[in-house]
């Protein structure tokens, strides 16, 4: 495993928790837990993801050009992830659908969380789908 965890900043950790509980929950992740005040962590299948106030006390910002991708098992999970994100303060950064430029027969969706961090999820569809 190359990474121990991925962390993104949040301007409002409570909104971040609601957003990620919903989107990651659609992929089978359990709800996040407070690691320290204002910082929420998620763990699933050996992966860890955090969202919260930056440790340096400066404003949270999103990475221009950065995207964090989460694995989905099915097309239905991708669709549920996207719908959950929109219902919990996120904005669409790419509708669910096939991604012809991606490897294999990829199906994915993109969102921006309430702070503006860009995330996505993908699964591989059967070759005949």
Short mmCIF file of N, CA, C and O in Angstrom, two decimals:
data_model
loop_
_atom_site.label_atom_id
_atom_site.label_comp_id
_atom_site.label_asym_id
_atom_site.label_seq_id
_atom_site.Cartn_x
_atom_site.Cartn_y
_atom_site.Cartn_z
N UNK A 1 0.86 -1.17 0.00
CA UNK A 1 0.00 0.00 0.00
C UNK A 1 0.90 1.23 0.00
O UNK A 1 1.82 1.35 0.80
N UNK A 2 0.63 2.18 -0.87
CA UNK A 2 1.48 3.35 -1.02
C UNK A 2 1.14 4.49 -0.06
O UNK A 2 1.99 5.30 0.24
N UNK A 3 -0.08 4.56 0.42
CA UNK A 3 -0.51 5.67 1.26
C UNK A 3 -1.06 5.17 2.58
O UNK A 3 -1.69 4.12 2.64
N UNK A 4 -0.86 5.96 3.63
CA UNK A 4 -1.49 5.63 4.91
C UNK A 4 -2.89 6.23 4.97
O UNK A 4 -3.79 5.63 5.55
N UNK A 5 -3.06 7.42 4.37
CA UNK A 5 -4.36 8.08 4.35
C UNK A 5 -4.33 9.26 3.38
O UNK A 5 -3.27 9.68 2.93
N UNK A 6 -5.51 9.76 3.08
CA UNK A 6 -5.69 10.99 2.31
C UNK A 6 -6.53 11.91 3.17
O UNK A 6 -7.50 11.46 3.79
N UNK A 7 -6.18 13.19 3.20
CA UNK A 7 -6.91 14.17 4.03
C UNK A 7 -7.22 15.39 3.18
O UNK A 7 -6.39 15.84 2.40
N UNK A 8 -8.44 15.92 3.33
CA UNK A 8 -8.81 17.18 2.68
C UNK A 8 -9.31 18.15 3.73
O UNK A 8 -9.82 17.74 4.77
N UNK A 9 -9.15 19.43 3.44
CA UNK A 9 -9.62 20.46 4.35
C UNK A 9 -11.12 20.69 4.21
O UNK A 9 -11.71 20.40 3.17
N UNK A 10 -11.69 21.23 5.27
CA UNK A 10 -13.12 21.55 5.28
C UNK A 10 -13.32 22.91 5.94
O UNK A 10 -12.74 23.17 7.00
N UNK A 11 -14.13 23.76 5.33
CA UNK A 11 -14.48 25.02 5.97
C UNK A 11 -15.50 24.80 7.07
O UNK A 11 -15.54 25.54 8.04
N UNK A 12 -16.32 23.77 6.93
CA UNK A 12 -17.34 23.42 7.92
C UNK A 12 -17.30 21.90 8.12
O UNK A 12 -17.91 21.16 7.33
N UNK A 13 -16.57 21.42 9.13
CA UNK A 13 -16.45 19.97 9.32
C UNK A 13 -17.78 19.23 9.46
O UNK A 13 -17.89 18.10 9.00
N UNK A 14 -18.78 19.84 10.06
CA UNK A 14 -20.09 19.17 10.19
C UNK A 14 -20.71 18.93 8.81
O UNK A 14 -21.26 17.85 8.55
N UNK A 15 -20.63 19.92 7.92
CA UNK A 15 -21.14 19.73 6.55
C UNK A 15 -20.30 18.68 5.82
O UNK A 15 -20.82 17.87 5.06
N UNK A 16 -18.98 18.72 6.05
CA UNK A 16 -18.11 17.72 5.45
C UNK A 16 -18.47 16.32 5.90
O UNK A 16 -18.54 15.39 5.10
N UNK A 17 -18.74 16.14 7.19
CA UNK A 17 -19.11 14.83 7.71
C UNK A 17 -20.43 14.36 7.09
O UNK A 17 -20.53 13.20 6.66
N UNK A 18 -21.42 15.23 7.02
CA UNK A 18 -22.70 14.84 6.42
C UNK A 18 -22.51 14.42 4.97
O UNK A 18 -23.06 13.40 4.52
N UNK A 19 -21.71 15.18 4.22
CA UNK A 19 -21.44 14.88 2.81
C UNK A 19 -20.73 13.53 2.67
O UNK A 19 -21.14 12.67 1.90
N UNK A 20 -19.64 13.33 3.41
CA UNK A 20 -18.86 12.10 3.27
C UNK A 20 -19.54 10.90 3.91
O UNK A 20 -19.38 9.78 3.40
N UNK A 21 -20.30 11.07 4.99
CA UNK A 21 -21.09 9.95 5.52
C UNK A 21 -22.03 9.44 4.43
O UNK A 21 -22.19 8.23 4.25
N UNK A 22 -22.65 10.36 3.69
CA UNK A 22 -23.60 9.98 2.64
C UNK A 22 -22.91 9.39 1.42
O UNK A 22 -23.29 8.31 0.95
N UNK A 23 -21.89 10.07 0.89
CA UNK A 23 -21.26 9.59 -0.35
C UNK A 23 -20.47 8.32 -0.12
O UNK A 23 -20.62 7.35 -0.86
N UNK A 24 -19.64 8.29 0.91
CA UNK A 24 -18.87 7.08 1.18
C UNK A 24 -19.76 5.96 1.68
O UNK A 24 -19.51 4.78 1.39
N UNK A 25 -20.82 6.31 2.40
CA UNK A 25 -21.79 5.31 2.83
C UNK A 25 -22.42 4.59 1.65
O UNK A 25 -22.69 3.38 1.71
N UNK A 26 -22.63 5.30 0.54
CA UNK A 26 -23.18 4.68 -0.67
C UNK A 26 -22.22 3.65 -1.26
O UNK A 26 -22.63 2.77 -2.01
N UNK A 27 -20.93 3.74 -0.88
CA UNK A 27 -19.92 2.79 -1.36
C UNK A 27 -19.62 1.70 -0.33
O UNK A 27 -18.72 0.90 -0.51
N UNK A 28 -20.38 1.71 0.78
CA UNK A 28 -20.21 0.69 1.81
C UNK A 28 -19.28 1.06 2.95
O UNK A 28 -18.98 0.23 3.79
N UNK A 29 -18.82 2.31 2.99
CA UNK A 29 -17.96 2.75 4.10
C UNK A 29 -18.82 3.06 5.32
O UNK A 29 -19.92 3.61 5.19
N UNK A 30 -18.32 2.76 6.53
CA UNK A 30 -19.05 3.16 7.73
C UNK A 30 -18.95 4.67 7.95
O UNK A 30 -18.07 5.33 7.38
N UNK A 31 -19.83 5.21 8.77
CA UNK A 31 -19.82 6.65 9.08
C UNK A 31 -18.46 7.03 9.68
O UNK A 31 -17.80 6.22 10.32
N UNK A 32 -18.09 8.27 9.46
CA UNK A 32 -16.83 8.77 10.00
C UNK A 32 -16.89 8.95 11.50
O UNK A 32 -17.97 9.04 12.09
N UNK A 33 -15.72 9.01 12.11
CA UNK A 33 -15.64 9.25 13.55
C UNK A 33 -14.71 10.44 13.79
O UNK A 33 -13.78 10.69 13.02
N UNK A 34 -14.97 11.17 14.86
CA UNK A 34 -14.17 12.35 15.16
C UNK A 34 -12.81 11.90 15.71
O UNK A 34 -12.73 11.24 16.74
N UNK A 35 -11.76 12.25 14.99
CA UNK A 35 -10.40 11.92 15.37
C UNK A 35 -9.90 12.89 16.44
O UNK A 35 -9.27 12.51 17.41
N UNK A 36 -10.18 14.16 16.20
CA UNK A 36 -9.96 15.23 17.17
C UNK A 36 -10.98 16.29 16.80
O UNK A 36 -11.59 16.23 15.73
N UNK A 37 -11.22 17.28 17.65
CA UNK A 37 -12.26 18.27 17.33
C UNK A 37 -12.05 18.88 15.93
O UNK A 37 -10.96 19.35 15.59
N UNK A 38 -13.09 18.80 15.12
CA UNK A 38 -13.06 19.37 13.78
C UNK A 38 -12.41 18.52 12.72
O UNK A 38 -12.26 18.94 11.58
N UNK A 39 -12.02 17.28 13.05
CA UNK A 39 -11.39 16.37 12.08
C UNK A 39 -12.09 15.02 12.15
O UNK A 39 -12.16 14.39 13.21
N UNK A 40 -12.60 14.58 11.01
CA UNK A 40 -13.36 13.33 10.90
C UNK A 40 -12.55 12.35 10.05
O UNK A 40 -12.02 12.73 9.00
N UNK A 41 -12.47 11.09 10.49
CA UNK A 41 -11.78 10.07 9.71
C UNK A 41 -12.70 8.91 9.38
O UNK A 41 -13.61 8.57 10.14
N UNK A 42 -12.44 8.32 8.22
CA UNK A 42 -13.18 7.17 7.69
C UNK A 42 -12.18 6.05 7.42
O UNK A 42 -11.07 6.33 6.96
N UNK A 43 -12.57 4.81 7.65
CA UNK A 43 -11.73 3.65 7.35
C UNK A 43 -12.58 2.59 6.67
O UNK A 43 -13.71 2.33 7.10
N UNK A 44 -11.99 1.97 5.63
CA UNK A 44 -12.70 0.92 4.91
C UNK A 44 -11.70 0.11 4.09
O UNK A 44 -10.92 0.69 3.32
N UNK A 45 -11.72 -1.20 4.24
CA UNK A 45 -10.86 -2.10 3.46
C UNK A 45 -9.41 -1.66 3.41
O UNK A 45 -8.77 -1.69 2.36
N UNK A 46 -8.88 -1.22 4.53
CA UNK A 46 -7.48 -0.82 4.61
C UNK A 46 -7.18 0.59 4.17
O UNK A 46 -6.05 1.05 4.26
N UNK A 47 -8.18 1.31 3.69
CA UNK A 47 -8.00 2.70 3.26
C UNK A 47 -8.49 3.64 4.36
O UNK A 47 -9.40 3.30 5.12
N UNK A 48 -7.87 4.81 4.46
CA UNK A 48 -8.30 5.82 5.42
C UNK A 48 -8.42 7.16 4.72
O UNK A 48 -7.60 7.51 3.86
N UNK A 49 -9.45 7.91 5.09
CA UNK A 49 -9.73 9.21 4.48
C UNK A 49 -10.17 10.16 5.58
O UNK A 49 -10.96 9.78 6.44
N UNK A 50 -9.64 11.37 5.57
CA UNK A 50 -10.00 12.36 6.58
C UNK A 50 -10.48 13.65 5.97
O UNK A 50 -10.11 14.02 4.86
N UNK A 51 -11.31 14.36 6.73
CA UNK A 51 -11.82 15.67 6.33
C UNK A 51 -11.88 16.53 7.59
O UNK A 51 -12.33 16.06 8.64
N UNK A 52 -11.40 17.77 7.49
CA UNK A 52 -11.46 18.61 8.67
C UNK A 52 -10.74 19.93 8.53
O UNK A 52 -10.18 20.26 7.48
N UNK A 53 -10.76 20.68 9.62
CA UNK A 53 -10.07 21.97 9.67
C UNK A 53 -8.57 21.75 9.52
O UNK A 53 -8.01 20.84 10.13
N UNK A 54 -7.89 22.58 8.71
CA UNK A 54 -6.44 22.44 8.58
C UNK A 54 -5.73 22.63 9.93
O UNK A 54 -6.10 23.50 10.73
N UNK A 55 -4.71 21.82 10.18
CA UNK A 55 -3.98 21.85 11.44
C UNK A 55 -3.25 23.17 11.66
O UNK A 55 -3.02 23.56 12.80
N UNK A 56 -2.91 23.88 10.58
CA UNK A 56 -2.16 25.14 10.74
C UNK A 56 -3.06 26.33 11.06
O UNK A 56 -2.57 27.45 11.22
N UNK A 57 -4.37 26.10 11.14
CA UNK A 57 -5.29 27.18 11.46
C UNK A 57 -5.65 28.09 10.29
O UNK A 57 -6.48 28.99 10.44
N UNK A 58 -5.04 27.88 9.14
CA UNK A 58 -5.34 28.68 7.96
C UNK A 58 -6.65 28.19 7.32
O UNK A 58 -7.19 27.15 7.69
N UNK A 59 -7.13 28.95 6.34
CA UNK A 59 -8.37 28.60 5.65
C UNK A 59 -8.21 27.31 4.85
O UNK A 59 -7.15 27.06 4.26
N UNK A 60 -9.26 26.50 4.82
CA UNK A 60 -9.27 25.30 3.99
C UNK A 60 -9.45 25.71 2.54
O UNK A 60 -10.26 26.59 2.23
N UNK A 61 -8.68 25.11 1.67
CA UNK A 61 -8.80 25.35 0.22
C UNK A 61 -8.78 24.00 -0.48
O UNK A 61 -8.32 23.00 0.08
N UNK A 62 -9.24 23.98 -1.71
CA UNK A 62 -9.21 22.73 -2.48
C UNK A 62 -8.03 22.76 -3.45
O UNK A 62 -7.53 23.82 -3.80
N UNK A 63 -7.58 21.60 -3.85
CA UNK A 63 -6.46 21.48 -4.78
C UNK A 63 -6.94 21.74 -6.19
O UNK A 63 -7.84 21.07 -6.68
N UNK A 64 -6.35 22.71 -6.85
CA UNK A 64 -6.68 22.99 -8.25
C UNK A 64 -6.01 21.92 -9.11
O UNK A 64 -4.80 21.85 -9.18
N UNK A 65 -6.80 21.07 -9.72
CA UNK A 65 -6.29 19.96 -10.52
C UNK A 65 -6.26 18.65 -9.76
O UNK A 65 -6.01 17.61 -10.35
N UNK A 66 -6.52 18.67 -8.46
CA UNK A 66 -6.51 17.45 -7.67
C UNK A 66 -7.87 16.77 -7.66
O UNK A 66 -8.90 17.43 -7.64
N UNK A 67 -7.86 15.44 -7.70
CA UNK A 67 -9.07 14.64 -7.59
C UNK A 67 -8.75 13.41 -6.75
O UNK A 67 -7.69 12.81 -6.94
N UNK A 68 -9.65 13.05 -5.87
CA UNK A 68 -9.50 11.82 -5.09
C UNK A 68 -10.55 10.85 -5.58
O UNK A 68 -11.74 11.17 -5.62
N UNK A 69 -10.12 9.66 -5.97
CA UNK A 69 -11.02 8.65 -6.50
C UNK A 69 -11.28 7.54 -5.51
O UNK A 69 -10.35 7.04 -4.88
N UNK A 70 -12.54 7.15 -5.38
CA UNK A 70 -12.97 6.07 -4.51
C UNK A 70 -13.50 4.92 -5.37
O UNK A 70 -14.22 5.16 -6.34
N UNK A 71 -13.15 3.69 -5.00
CA UNK A 71 -13.58 2.52 -5.75
C UNK A 71 -15.05 2.20 -5.45
O UNK A 71 -15.47 2.22 -4.31
N UNK A 72 -15.78 1.90 -6.49
CA UNK A 72 -17.16 1.40 -6.38
C UNK A 72 -17.17 -0.01 -6.95
O UNK A 72 -16.36 -0.35 -7.82
N UNK A 73 -18.10 -0.80 -6.49
CA UNK A 73 -18.24 -2.17 -6.99
C UNK A 73 -19.23 -2.27 -8.15
O UNK A 73 -19.10 -3.15 -9.00
N UNK A 74 -20.22 -1.35 -8.16
CA UNK A 74 -21.29 -1.46 -9.15
C UNK A 74 -21.69 -0.08 -9.68
O UNK A 74 -21.42 0.95 -9.04
N UNK A 75 -22.35 -0.10 -10.81
CA UNK A 75 -22.93 1.12 -11.40
C UNK A 75 -23.92 1.75 -10.42
O UNK A 75 -23.96 2.97 -10.28
N UNK A 76 -24.68 0.93 -9.73
CA UNK A 76 -25.67 1.43 -8.78
C UNK A 76 -25.00 2.19 -7.64
O UNK A 76 -25.52 3.20 -7.16
N UNK A 77 -23.84 1.71 -7.18
CA UNK A 77 -23.10 2.43 -6.14
C UNK A 77 -22.62 3.78 -6.66
O UNK A 77 -22.67 4.77 -5.94
N UNK A 78 -22.14 3.83 -7.90
CA UNK A 78 -21.70 5.10 -8.49
C UNK A 78 -22.87 6.08 -8.51
O UNK A 78 -22.73 7.23 -8.09
N UNK A 79 -24.02 5.63 -8.98
CA UNK A 79 -25.20 6.49 -9.05
C UNK A 79 -25.62 6.96 -7.65
O UNK A 79 -25.95 8.13 -7.46
N UNK A 80 -25.60 6.05 -6.67
CA UNK A 80 -26.00 6.39 -5.30
C UNK A 80 -25.02 7.38 -4.68
O UNK A 80 -25.42 8.31 -3.97
N UNK A 81 -23.72 7.21 -4.92
CA UNK A 81 -22.68 8.12 -4.45
C UNK A 81 -22.96 9.53 -4.96
O UNK A 81 -22.95 10.50 -4.20
N UNK A 82 -23.23 9.64 -6.25
CA UNK A 82 -23.46 10.95 -6.87
C UNK A 82 -24.73 11.59 -6.32
O UNK A 82 -24.72 12.77 -5.93
N UNK A 83 -25.80 10.83 -6.23
CA UNK A 83 -27.07 11.36 -5.71
C UNK A 83 -26.92 11.78 -4.25
O UNK A 83 -27.42 12.83 -3.85
N UNK A 84 -26.22 10.97 -3.45
CA UNK A 84 -26.02 11.30 -2.04
C UNK A 84 -25.22 12.58 -1.88
O UNK A 84 -25.50 13.41 -1.02
N UNK A 85 -24.22 12.75 -2.72
CA UNK A 85 -23.41 13.97 -2.66
C UNK A 85 -24.22 15.21 -2.99
O UNK A 85 -24.13 16.23 -2.30
N UNK A 86 -25.04 15.14 -4.04
CA UNK A 86 -25.87 16.28 -4.41
C UNK A 86 -26.88 16.60 -3.32
O UNK A 86 -27.17 17.77 -3.05
N UNK A 87 -27.40 15.58 -2.66
CA UNK A 87 -28.40 15.78 -1.60
C UNK A 87 -27.78 16.28 -0.29
O UNK A 87 -28.51 16.69 0.61
N UNK A 88 -26.45 16.28 -0.20
CA UNK A 88 -25.78 16.65 1.04
C UNK A 88 -24.77 17.77 0.86
O UNK A 88 -23.71 17.78 1.48
N UNK A 89 -25.11 18.72 0.00
CA UNK A 89 -24.31 19.93 -0.13
C UNK A 89 -23.23 19.92 -1.17
O UNK A 89 -22.49 20.90 -1.32
N UNK A 90 -23.10 18.84 -1.93
CA UNK A 90 -22.10 18.78 -2.99
C UNK A 90 -22.63 19.35 -4.30
O UNK A 90 -23.83 19.60 -4.43
N UNK A 91 -21.74 19.54 -5.23
CA UNK A 91 -22.12 19.99 -6.58
C UNK A 91 -21.56 19.01 -7.60
O UNK A 91 -20.53 18.37 -7.38
N UNK A 92 -22.25 18.93 -8.72
CA UNK A 92 -21.86 18.01 -9.78
C UNK A 92 -20.60 18.52 -10.47
O UNK A 92 -20.52 19.67 -10.86
N UNK A 93 -19.64 17.61 -10.65
CA UNK A 93 -18.44 17.91 -11.43
C UNK A 93 -18.31 16.92 -12.58
O UNK A 93 -17.29 16.89 -13.25
N UNK A 94 -19.34 16.11 -12.79
CA UNK A 94 -19.38 15.13 -13.87
C UNK A 94 -20.45 14.10 -13.61
O UNK A 94 -20.37 13.33 -12.66
N UNK A 95 -21.50 14.13 -14.41
CA UNK A 95 -22.64 13.23 -14.25
C UNK A 95 -22.21 11.77 -14.30
O UNK A 95 -21.23 11.43 -14.98
N UNK A 96 -22.94 10.87 -13.63
CA UNK A 96 -22.63 9.45 -13.76
C UNK A 96 -22.74 8.99 -15.21
O UNK A 96 -23.65 9.41 -15.93
N UNK A 97 -21.81 8.15 -15.61
CA UNK A 97 -21.85 7.63 -16.97
C UNK A 97 -20.55 6.93 -17.34
O UNK A 97 -19.59 6.91 -16.57
N UNK A 98 -20.57 6.34 -18.54
CA UNK A 98 -19.37 5.69 -19.06
C UNK A 98 -18.31 6.75 -19.34
O UNK A 98 -18.62 7.87 -19.73
N UNK A 99 -17.06 6.38 -19.13
CA UNK A 99 -15.92 7.27 -19.36
C UNK A 99 -15.06 6.65 -20.45
O UNK A 99 -14.16 5.86 -20.19
N UNK A 100 -15.34 7.01 -21.72
CA UNK A 100 -14.66 6.37 -22.85
C UNK A 100 -13.13 6.52 -22.83
O UNK A 100 -12.43 5.66 -23.32
N UNK A 101 -12.60 7.57 -22.23
CA UNK A 101 -11.15 7.76 -22.21
C UNK A 101 -10.46 7.02 -21.08
O UNK A 101 -9.23 6.95 -21.04
N UNK A 102 -11.22 6.44 -20.19
CA UNK A 102 -10.65 5.73 -19.03
C UNK A 102 -10.36 4.28 -19.42
O UNK A 102 -10.95 3.74 -20.34
N UNK A 103 -9.45 3.63 -18.69
CA UNK A 103 -9.14 2.22 -18.98
C UNK A 103 -10.34 1.32 -18.77
O UNK A 103 -11.20 1.58 -17.92
N UNK A 104 -10.38 0.24 -19.54
CA UNK A 104 -11.45 -0.75 -19.40
C UNK A 104 -12.80 -0.19 -19.83
O UNK A 104 -12.89 0.67 -20.71
N UNK A 105 -13.83 -0.65 -19.20
CA UNK A 105 -15.20 -0.21 -19.47
C UNK A 105 -15.68 0.56 -18.23
O UNK A 105 -16.58 0.13 -17.52
N UNK A 106 -15.02 1.69 -17.98
CA UNK A 106 -15.22 2.45 -16.75
C UNK A 106 -16.53 3.22 -16.75
O UNK A 106 -16.94 3.80 -17.74
N UNK A 107 -17.16 3.22 -15.57
CA UNK A 107 -18.37 3.99 -15.31
C UNK A 107 -18.09 4.78 -14.04
O UNK A 107 -17.68 4.22 -13.03
N UNK A 108 -18.28 6.09 -14.10
CA UNK A 108 -17.93 6.91 -12.94
C UNK A 108 -18.75 8.17 -12.83
O UNK A 108 -19.59 8.48 -13.68
N UNK A 109 -18.48 8.91 -11.76
CA UNK A 109 -19.16 10.18 -11.49
C UNK A 109 -18.23 11.06 -10.66
O UNK A 109 -17.42 10.55 -9.87
N UNK A 110 -18.37 12.37 -10.83
CA UNK A 110 -17.54 13.34 -10.12
C UNK A 110 -18.40 14.31 -9.32
O UNK A 110 -19.48 14.70 -9.76
N UNK A 111 -17.88 14.71 -8.16
CA UNK A 111 -18.54 15.69 -7.29
C UNK A 111 -17.51 16.67 -6.74
O UNK A 111 -16.32 16.36 -6.68
N UNK A 112 -18.00 17.80 -6.29
CA UNK A 112 -17.21 18.69 -5.44
C UNK A 112 -17.92 18.72 -4.09
O UNK A 112 -19.15 18.83 -4.02
N UNK A 113 -17.13 18.55 -3.01
CA UNK A 113 -17.72 18.56 -1.67
C UNK A 113 -18.05 20.00 -1.27
O UNK A 113 -17.81 20.93 -2.05
N UNK A 114 -18.64 20.22 -0.10
CA UNK A 114 -19.05 21.58 0.28
C UNK A 114 -17.91 22.60 0.34
O UNK A 114 -18.15 23.80 0.23
N UNK A 115 -16.65 22.16 0.46
CA UNK A 115 -15.51 23.07 0.46
C UNK A 115 -14.95 23.27 -0.94
O UNK A 115 -14.22 24.22 -1.18
N UNK A 116 -15.30 22.39 -1.88
CA UNK A 116 -14.81 22.49 -3.25
C UNK A 116 -13.82 21.41 -3.63
O UNK A 116 -13.32 21.40 -4.76
N UNK A 117 -13.51 20.48 -2.71
CA UNK A 117 -12.62 19.37 -3.04
C UNK A 117 -13.30 18.48 -4.08
O UNK A 117 -14.48 18.17 -3.96
N UNK A 118 -12.53 18.06 -5.09
CA UNK A 118 -13.09 17.23 -6.16
C UNK A 118 -12.84 15.76 -5.85
O UNK A 118 -11.71 15.35 -5.58
N UNK A 119 -13.92 14.98 -5.89
CA UNK A 119 -13.85 13.54 -5.66
C UNK A 119 -14.59 12.82 -6.77
O UNK A 119 -15.40 13.43 -7.50
N UNK A 120 -14.32 11.54 -6.92
CA UNK A 120 -15.03 10.74 -7.91
C UNK A 120 -15.11 9.30 -7.43
O UNK A 120 -14.47 8.92 -6.45
N UNK A 121 -15.91 8.52 -8.14
CA UNK A 121 -15.95 7.08 -7.92
C UNK A 121 -16.12 6.41 -9.27
O UNK A 121 -16.72 6.97 -10.19
N UNK A 122 -15.52 5.22 -9.39
CA UNK A 122 -15.55 4.45 -10.63
C UNK A 122 -15.74 2.98 -10.33
O UNK A 122 -15.31 2.49 -9.29
N UNK A 123 -16.35 2.29 -11.27
CA UNK A 123 -16.38 0.83 -11.28
C UNK A 123 -16.12 0.39 -12.71
O UNK A 123 -16.15 1.22 -13.63
N UNK A 124 -15.84 -0.86 -12.88
CA UNK A 124 -15.68 -1.43 -14.21
C UNK A 124 -16.93 -2.22 -14.55
O UNK A 124 -17.36 -3.09 -13.78
N UNK A 125 -17.54 -1.88 -15.69
CA UNK A 125 -18.72 -2.60 -16.16
C UNK A 125 -18.29 -3.82 -16.95
O UNK A 125 -17.18 -3.85 -17.50
N UNK A 126 -19.15 -4.82 -17.04
CA UNK A 126 -18.84 -5.96 -17.92
C UNK A 126 -18.60 -5.47 -19.35
O UNK A 126 -19.16 -4.44 -19.76
N UNK A 127 -17.79 -6.18 -20.10
CA UNK A 127 -17.42 -5.75 -21.44
C UNK A 127 -18.63 -5.52 -22.35
O UNK A 127 -18.60 -4.67 -23.23
N UNK A 128 -19.71 -6.26 -22.13
CA UNK A 128 -20.89 -6.13 -23.01
C UNK A 128 -21.89 -5.09 -22.53
O UNK A 128 -22.95 -4.92 -23.11
N UNK A 129 -21.57 -4.36 -21.45
CA UNK A 129 -22.50 -3.36 -20.90
C UNK A 129 -22.36 -2.02 -21.61
O UNK A 129 -21.36 -1.64 -22.08
#
